[in-house]
Tab-separated table of C-alpha atoms in Angstrom:
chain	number	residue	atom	x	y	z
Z	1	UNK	CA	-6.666	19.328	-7.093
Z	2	UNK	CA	-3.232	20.096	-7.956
Z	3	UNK	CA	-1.050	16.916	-9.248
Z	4	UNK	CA	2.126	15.627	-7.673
Z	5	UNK	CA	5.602	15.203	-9.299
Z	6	UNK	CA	6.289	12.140	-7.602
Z	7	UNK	CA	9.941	12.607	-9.556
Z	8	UNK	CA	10.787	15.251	-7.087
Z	9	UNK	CA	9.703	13.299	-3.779
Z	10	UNK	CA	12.978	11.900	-2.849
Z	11	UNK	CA	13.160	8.313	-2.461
Z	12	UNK	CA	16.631	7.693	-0.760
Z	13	UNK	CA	14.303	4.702	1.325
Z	14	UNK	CA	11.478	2.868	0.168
Z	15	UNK	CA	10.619	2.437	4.072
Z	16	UNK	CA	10.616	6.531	4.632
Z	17	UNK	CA	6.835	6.299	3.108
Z	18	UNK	CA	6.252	2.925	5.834
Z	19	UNK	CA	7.446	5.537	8.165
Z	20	UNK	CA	5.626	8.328	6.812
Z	21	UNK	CA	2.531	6.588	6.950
Z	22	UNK	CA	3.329	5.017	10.423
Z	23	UNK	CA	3.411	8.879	11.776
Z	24	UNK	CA	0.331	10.034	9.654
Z	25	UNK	CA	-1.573	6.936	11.856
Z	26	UNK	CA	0.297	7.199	15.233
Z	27	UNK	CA	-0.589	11.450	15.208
Z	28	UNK	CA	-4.044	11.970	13.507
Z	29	UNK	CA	-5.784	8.573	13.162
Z	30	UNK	CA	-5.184	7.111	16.348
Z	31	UNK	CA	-6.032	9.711	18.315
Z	32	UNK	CA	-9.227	10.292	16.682
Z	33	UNK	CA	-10.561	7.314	18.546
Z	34	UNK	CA	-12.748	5.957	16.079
Z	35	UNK	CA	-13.694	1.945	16.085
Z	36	UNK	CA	-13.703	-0.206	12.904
Z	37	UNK	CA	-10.988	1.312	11.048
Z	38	UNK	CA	-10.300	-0.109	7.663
Z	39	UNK	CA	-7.204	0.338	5.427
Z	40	UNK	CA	-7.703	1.253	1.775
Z	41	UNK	CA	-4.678	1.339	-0.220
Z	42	UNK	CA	-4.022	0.751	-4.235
Z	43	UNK	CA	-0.729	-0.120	-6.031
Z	44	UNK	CA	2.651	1.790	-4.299
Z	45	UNK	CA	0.241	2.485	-1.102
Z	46	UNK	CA	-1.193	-1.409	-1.205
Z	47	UNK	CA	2.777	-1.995	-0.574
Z	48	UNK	CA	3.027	0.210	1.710
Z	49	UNK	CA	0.436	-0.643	4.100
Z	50	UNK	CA	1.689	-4.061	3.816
Z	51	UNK	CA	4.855	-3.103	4.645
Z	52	UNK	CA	2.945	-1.340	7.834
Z	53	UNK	CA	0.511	-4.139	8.897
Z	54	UNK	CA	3.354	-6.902	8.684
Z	55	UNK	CA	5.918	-4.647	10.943
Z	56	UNK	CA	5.079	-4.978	14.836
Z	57	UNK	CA	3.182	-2.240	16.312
Z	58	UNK	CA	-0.035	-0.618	17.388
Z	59	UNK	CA	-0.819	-0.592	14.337
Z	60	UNK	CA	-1.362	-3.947	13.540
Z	61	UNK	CA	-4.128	-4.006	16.174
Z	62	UNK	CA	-6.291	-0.118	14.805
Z	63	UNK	CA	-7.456	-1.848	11.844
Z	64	UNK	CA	-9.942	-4.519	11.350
Z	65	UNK	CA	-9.111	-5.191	8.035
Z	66	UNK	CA	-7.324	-3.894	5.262
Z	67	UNK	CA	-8.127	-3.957	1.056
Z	68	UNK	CA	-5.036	-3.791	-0.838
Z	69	UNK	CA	-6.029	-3.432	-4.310
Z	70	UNK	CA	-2.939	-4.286	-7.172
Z	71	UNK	CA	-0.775	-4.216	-4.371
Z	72	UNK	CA	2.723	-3.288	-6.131
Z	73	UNK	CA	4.492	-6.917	-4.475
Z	74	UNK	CA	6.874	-8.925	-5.761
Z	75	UNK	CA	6.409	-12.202	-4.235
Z	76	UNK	CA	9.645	-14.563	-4.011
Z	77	UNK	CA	9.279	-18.120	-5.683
Z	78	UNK	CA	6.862	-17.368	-8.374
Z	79	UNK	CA	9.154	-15.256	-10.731
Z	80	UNK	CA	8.514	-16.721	-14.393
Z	81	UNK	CA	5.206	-17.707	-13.613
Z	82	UNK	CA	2.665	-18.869	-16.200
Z	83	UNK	CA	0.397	-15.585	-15.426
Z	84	UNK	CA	3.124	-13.313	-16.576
Z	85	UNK	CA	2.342	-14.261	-20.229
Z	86	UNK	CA	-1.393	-14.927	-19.822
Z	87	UNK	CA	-2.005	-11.320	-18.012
Z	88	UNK	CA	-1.827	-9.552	-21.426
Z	89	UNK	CA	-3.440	-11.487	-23.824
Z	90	UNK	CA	-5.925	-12.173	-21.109
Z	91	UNK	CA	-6.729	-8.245	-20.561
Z	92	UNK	CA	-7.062	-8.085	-24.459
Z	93	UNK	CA	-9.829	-10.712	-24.451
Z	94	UNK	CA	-11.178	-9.008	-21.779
Z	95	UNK	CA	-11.466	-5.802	-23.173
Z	96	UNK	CA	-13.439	-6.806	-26.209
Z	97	UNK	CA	-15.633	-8.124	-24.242
């Protein structure tokens, strides 16, 4: 497997991977035809499909469900939140478990 410089993908448009990924299931997973799709997508690509399923299109109506794990989101309204400071301490703990 080779590795990808994501630092030479340019990013002029955080929406050109939305589109990118729009085209990848509009030309080759659509037309498959399967049933019971289900979209997978971790961190940058959990934002991503977001960004996807919450735009109108077909789409919104391929997939029965969709994990987003760590979705990279910042969500408006809870900046400052108590979590913030608990995530690290809390992973620590964790850990030595």
């Amino acid at each position: 497997m080779t590795a990808i410089d994501f630092d030479r993908i340019p990013r002029e448009r955080f929406d050109d991977f939305v589109d990118d990924l729009r085209q990848f299931v509009r030309t080759q997973v659509a037309p498959a035809g399967h049933r019971n799709l289900f979209l997978l997508a971790h961190s940058m690509g959990g934002a991503i499909a977001t960004l996807l399923l919450e735009t109108p299109g077909p789409e919104q109506a391929l997939f029965r469900a969709a994990v987003l794990s760590s979705p990279m989101l910042a969500i408006k309204g809870i900046g400052g939140w108590p979590a913030d400071s608990l995530s690290c301490p809390l992973a620590g703990l964790m850990s030595q478990l």
